[in-house]
Amino acid sequence: MTENTPKTHVLIVTAPHPDVSLALMLDRFIKAQKRQNPHWEYKVVNFAQEIPAEAIQQADVVIVLSDVKLNLSAFKGKNVYKTSPLKFFQNSAEEFAHALEKAEIYTGDRNEALVEEVLQETDTKLGKCAVKSGAHRTAIIVLGGLVLAALIFYFK
């Protein structure tokens, strides 16, 4: 790459309260991407923080990682791709390729339907909340253990 090669700027926006594993995964992902594409620049920001206007202006693509609706009006006119953090976490390279390929100029109208579609697709494939479904499994196991212990105690 020469010094005159234009940089590609990727802005990754996380939900207001991302979990630690997402932050660690993004860090590893960006390090790997920088080795492959040293002329690209990546910036990760949390939606709860003020997103620098310069970062938005420079961004060639904005990847939004969130399961909740966010006000994306700051990104009007930018190529935006919204996906679930879990989906990105499960296959970051594929989701990143999708982001570069399928990002659409955010207008504020039609894009809301796309966001809903992505969230519904994620809900049907992965369940509404992986943590909740895991919690349900744990509760059933604990309840089963208590019933078993009560039976053993009763028939002793």
mmCIF file of C-alpha atoms in Angstrom:
data_model
loop_
_atom_site.group_PDB
_atom_site.id
_atom_site.type_symbol
_atom_site.label_atom_id
_atom_site.label_comp_id
_atom_site.label_asym_id
_atom_site.label_seq_id
_atom_site.Cartn_x
_atom_site.Cartn_y
_atom_site.Cartn_z
ATOM 1 C CA MET A 1 0.000 0.000 0.000
ATOM 2 C CA THR A 2 1.249 3.433 -0.790
ATOM 3 C CA GLU A 3 0.853 6.486 1.389
ATOM 4 C CA ASN A 4 -1.665 7.888 -1.119
ATOM 5 C CA THR A 5 -4.049 4.962 -0.742
ATOM 6 C CA PRO A 6 -7.284 6.308 0.717
ATOM 7 C CA LYS A 7 -8.214 4.887 4.075
ATOM 8 C CA THR A 8 -11.489 3.075 4.608
ATOM 9 C CA HIS A 9 -13.113 4.178 7.847
ATOM 10 C CA VAL A 10 -15.332 1.720 9.708
ATOM 11 C CA LEU A 11 -17.377 2.975 12.657
ATOM 12 C CA ILE A 12 -18.758 0.257 14.947
ATOM 13 C CA VAL A 13 -21.485 1.430 17.303
ATOM 14 C CA THR A 14 -22.471 -0.791 20.216
ATOM 15 C CA ALA A 15 -25.692 -0.733 22.239
ATOM 16 C CA PRO A 16 -25.779 1.513 25.312
ATOM 17 C CA HIS A 17 -24.852 -1.388 27.627
ATOM 18 C CA PRO A 18 -22.671 -3.908 25.769
ATOM 19 C CA ASP A 19 -21.364 -6.850 27.719
ATOM 20 C CA VAL A 20 -17.682 -7.420 28.356
ATOM 21 C CA SER A 21 -17.425 -10.404 26.009
ATOM 22 C CA LEU A 22 -18.602 -8.248 23.087
ATOM 23 C CA ALA A 23 -15.959 -5.625 23.861
ATOM 24 C CA LEU A 24 -13.228 -8.285 24.037
ATOM 25 C CA MET A 25 -14.443 -9.936 20.837
ATOM 26 C CA LEU A 26 -14.494 -6.592 19.018
ATOM 27 C CA ASP A 27 -10.954 -5.878 20.196
ATOM 28 C CA ARG A 28 -9.696 -9.219 18.839
ATOM 29 C CA PHE A 29 -11.712 -8.798 15.641
ATOM 30 C CA ILE A 30 -10.289 -5.336 14.948
ATOM 31 C CA LYS A 31 -6.710 -6.487 15.606
ATOM 32 C CA ALA A 32 -7.188 -9.315 13.087
ATOM 33 C CA GLN A 33 -8.776 -6.948 10.551
ATOM 34 C CA LYS A 34 -5.904 -4.461 10.924
ATOM 35 C CA ARG A 35 -3.416 -7.222 10.089
ATOM 36 C CA GLN A 36 -5.403 -8.034 6.924
ATOM 37 C CA ASN A 37 -6.193 -4.442 5.966
ATOM 38 C CA PRO A 38 -3.615 -2.103 7.499
ATOM 39 C CA HIS A 39 -4.949 0.849 5.473
ATOM 40 C CA TRP A 40 -8.370 0.612 7.153
ATOM 41 C CA GLU A 41 -9.261 2.514 10.309
ATOM 42 C CA TYR A 42 -11.716 1.237 12.899
ATOM 43 C CA LYS A 43 -13.425 3.109 15.671
ATOM 44 C CA VAL A 44 -15.702 1.494 18.253
ATOM 45 C CA VAL A 45 -18.069 3.731 20.190
ATOM 46 C CA ASN A 46 -20.789 3.071 22.709
ATOM 47 C CA PHE A 47 -24.170 4.546 21.842
ATOM 48 C CA ALA A 48 -24.490 5.866 25.410
ATOM 49 C CA GLN A 49 -21.478 8.121 24.819
ATOM 50 C CA GLU A 50 -21.471 11.102 22.523
ATOM 51 C CA ILE A 51 -20.324 9.903 19.123
ATOM 52 C CA PRO A 52 -17.778 12.353 17.694
ATOM 53 C CA ALA A 53 -19.120 14.169 14.619
ATOM 54 C CA GLU A 54 -15.730 13.677 12.959
ATOM 55 C CA ALA A 55 -16.015 9.878 13.333
ATOM 56 C CA ILE A 56 -19.474 9.922 11.747
ATOM 57 C CA GLN A 57 -18.332 12.209 8.949
ATOM 58 C CA GLN A 58 -15.275 10.061 8.131
ATOM 59 C CA ALA A 59 -17.121 6.730 8.307
ATOM 60 C CA ASP A 60 -17.456 4.874 5.029
ATOM 61 C CA VAL A 61 -19.658 2.306 6.760
ATOM 62 C CA VAL A 62 -21.367 2.300 10.163
ATOM 63 C CA ILE A 63 -21.995 -1.078 11.776
ATOM 64 C CA VAL A 64 -24.575 -0.918 14.558
ATOM 65 C CA LEU A 65 -24.499 -3.827 17.003
ATOM 66 C CA SER A 66 -27.719 -3.700 18.989
ATOM 67 C CA ASP A 67 -30.808 -5.771 19.758
ATOM 68 C CA VAL A 68 -32.788 -2.697 20.745
ATOM 69 C CA LYS A 69 -34.089 0.181 18.664
ATOM 70 C CA LEU A 70 -31.729 3.130 18.651
ATOM 71 C CA ASN A 71 -32.140 6.628 17.283
ATOM 72 C CA LEU A 72 -29.883 6.481 14.249
ATOM 73 C CA SER A 73 -30.694 9.966 12.956
ATOM 74 C CA ALA A 74 -27.050 11.036 13.407
ATOM 75 C CA PHE A 75 -26.144 8.574 10.635
ATOM 76 C CA LYS A 76 -28.471 9.931 7.924
ATOM 77 C CA GLY A 77 -26.724 9.761 4.585
ATOM 78 C CA LYS A 78 -24.207 7.156 5.795
ATOM 79 C CA ASN A 79 -23.949 3.489 4.816
ATOM 80 C CA VAL A 80 -25.428 1.724 7.842
ATOM 81 C CA TYR A 81 -25.665 -1.970 8.619
ATOM 82 C CA LYS A 82 -27.491 -3.059 11.758
ATOM 83 C CA THR A 83 -27.104 -6.489 13.251
ATOM 84 C CA SER A 84 -27.442 -8.274 16.548
ATOM 85 C CA PRO A 85 -24.350 -8.417 18.781
ATOM 86 C CA LEU A 86 -24.939 -12.151 19.218
ATOM 87 C CA LYS A 87 -25.057 -12.711 15.464
ATOM 88 C CA PHE A 88 -21.877 -10.658 15.020
ATOM 89 C CA PHE A 89 -20.242 -12.525 17.905
ATOM 90 C CA GLN A 90 -21.077 -15.935 16.416
ATOM 91 C CA ASN A 91 -19.554 -15.199 13.017
ATOM 92 C CA SER A 92 -17.852 -11.823 12.947
ATOM 93 C CA ALA A 93 -15.999 -12.283 9.643
ATOM 94 C CA GLU A 94 -19.182 -13.212 7.773
ATOM 95 C CA GLU A 95 -21.214 -10.433 9.412
ATOM 96 C CA PHE A 96 -18.459 -7.925 8.637
ATOM 97 C CA ALA A 97 -18.497 -9.006 4.985
ATOM 98 C CA HIS A 98 -22.305 -8.617 4.987
ATOM 99 C CA ALA A 99 -21.937 -5.152 6.487
ATOM 100 C CA LEU A 100 -19.585 -4.019 3.737
ATOM 101 C CA GLU A 101 -21.728 -5.613 1.048
ATOM 102 C CA LYS A 102 -25.265 -4.873 2.270
ATOM 103 C CA ALA A 103 -24.993 -1.582 4.127
ATOM 104 C CA GLU A 104 -27.575 0.898 2.894
ATOM 105 C CA ILE A 105 -27.663 4.650 2.983
ATOM 106 C CA TYR A 106 -29.630 5.507 6.102
ATOM 107 C CA THR A 107 -32.567 7.779 5.323
ATOM 108 C CA GLY A 108 -34.612 7.353 8.475
ATOM 109 C CA ASP A 109 -37.734 5.960 6.762
ATOM 110 C CA ARG A 110 -37.355 2.758 4.813
ATOM 111 C CA ASN A 111 -34.417 1.707 6.951
ATOM 112 C CA GLU A 112 -36.644 1.293 10.031
ATOM 113 C CA ALA A 113 -38.370 -1.609 8.249
ATOM 114 C CA LEU A 114 -34.953 -3.157 7.562
ATOM 115 C CA VAL A 115 -34.008 -2.840 11.218
ATOM 116 C CA GLU A 116 -37.247 -4.551 12.255
ATOM 117 C CA GLU A 117 -36.627 -7.300 9.701
ATOM 118 C CA VAL A 118 -33.111 -7.956 11.020
ATOM 119 C CA LEU A 119 -34.337 -8.037 14.618
ATOM 120 C CA GLN A 120 -37.195 -10.405 13.753
ATOM 121 C CA GLU A 121 -34.810 -12.676 11.832
ATOM 122 C CA THR A 122 -32.498 -12.705 14.823
ATOM 123 C CA ASP A 123 -35.396 -13.380 17.206
ATOM 124 C CA THR A 124 -36.605 -16.397 15.238
ATOM 125 C CA LYS A 125 -33.157 -17.909 14.696
ATOM 126 C CA LEU A 126 -31.575 -17.245 18.057
ATOM 127 C CA GLY A 127 -34.491 -16.695 20.407
ATOM 128 C CA LYS A 128 -35.437 -13.348 21.896
ATOM 129 C CA CYS A 129 -32.766 -13.456 24.548
ATOM 130 C CA ALA A 130 -30.127 -16.119 24.883
ATOM 131 C CA VAL A 131 -29.552 -15.147 28.509
ATOM 132 C CA LYS A 132 -33.217 -15.568 29.370
ATOM 133 C CA SER A 133 -33.445 -18.963 27.691
ATOM 134 C CA GLY A 134 -30.306 -20.029 29.535
ATOM 135 C CA ALA A 135 -31.824 -18.782 32.781
ATOM 136 C CA HIS A 136 -34.963 -20.815 32.083
ATOM 137 C CA ARG A 137 -32.897 -23.956 31.579
ATOM 138 C CA THR A 138 -31.024 -23.323 34.804
ATOM 139 C CA ALA A 139 -34.274 -22.784 36.716
ATOM 140 C CA ILE A 140 -35.722 -26.048 35.371
ATOM 141 C CA ILE A 141 -32.581 -27.969 36.354
ATOM 142 C CA VAL A 142 -32.615 -26.485 39.873
ATOM 143 C CA LEU A 143 -36.332 -27.223 40.241
ATOM 144 C CA GLY A 144 -35.778 -30.798 39.061
ATOM 145 C CA GLY A 145 -32.992 -31.210 41.601
ATOM 146 C CA LEU A 146 -35.213 -29.923 44.399
ATOM 147 C CA VAL A 147 -38.032 -32.289 43.420
ATOM 148 C CA LEU A 148 -35.578 -35.202 43.332
ATOM 149 C CA ALA A 149 -34.170 -34.252 46.736
ATOM 150 C CA ALA A 150 -37.715 -33.997 48.176
ATOM 151 C CA LEU A 151 -38.603 -37.432 46.801
ATOM 152 C CA ILE A 152 -35.469 -38.989 48.235
ATOM 153 C CA PHE A 153 -36.124 -37.363 51.617
ATOM 154 C CA TYR A 154 -39.803 -38.402 51.605
ATOM 155 C CA PHE A 155 -39.188 -42.066 50.677
ATOM 156 C CA LYS A 156 -36.158 -42.494 52.929
#
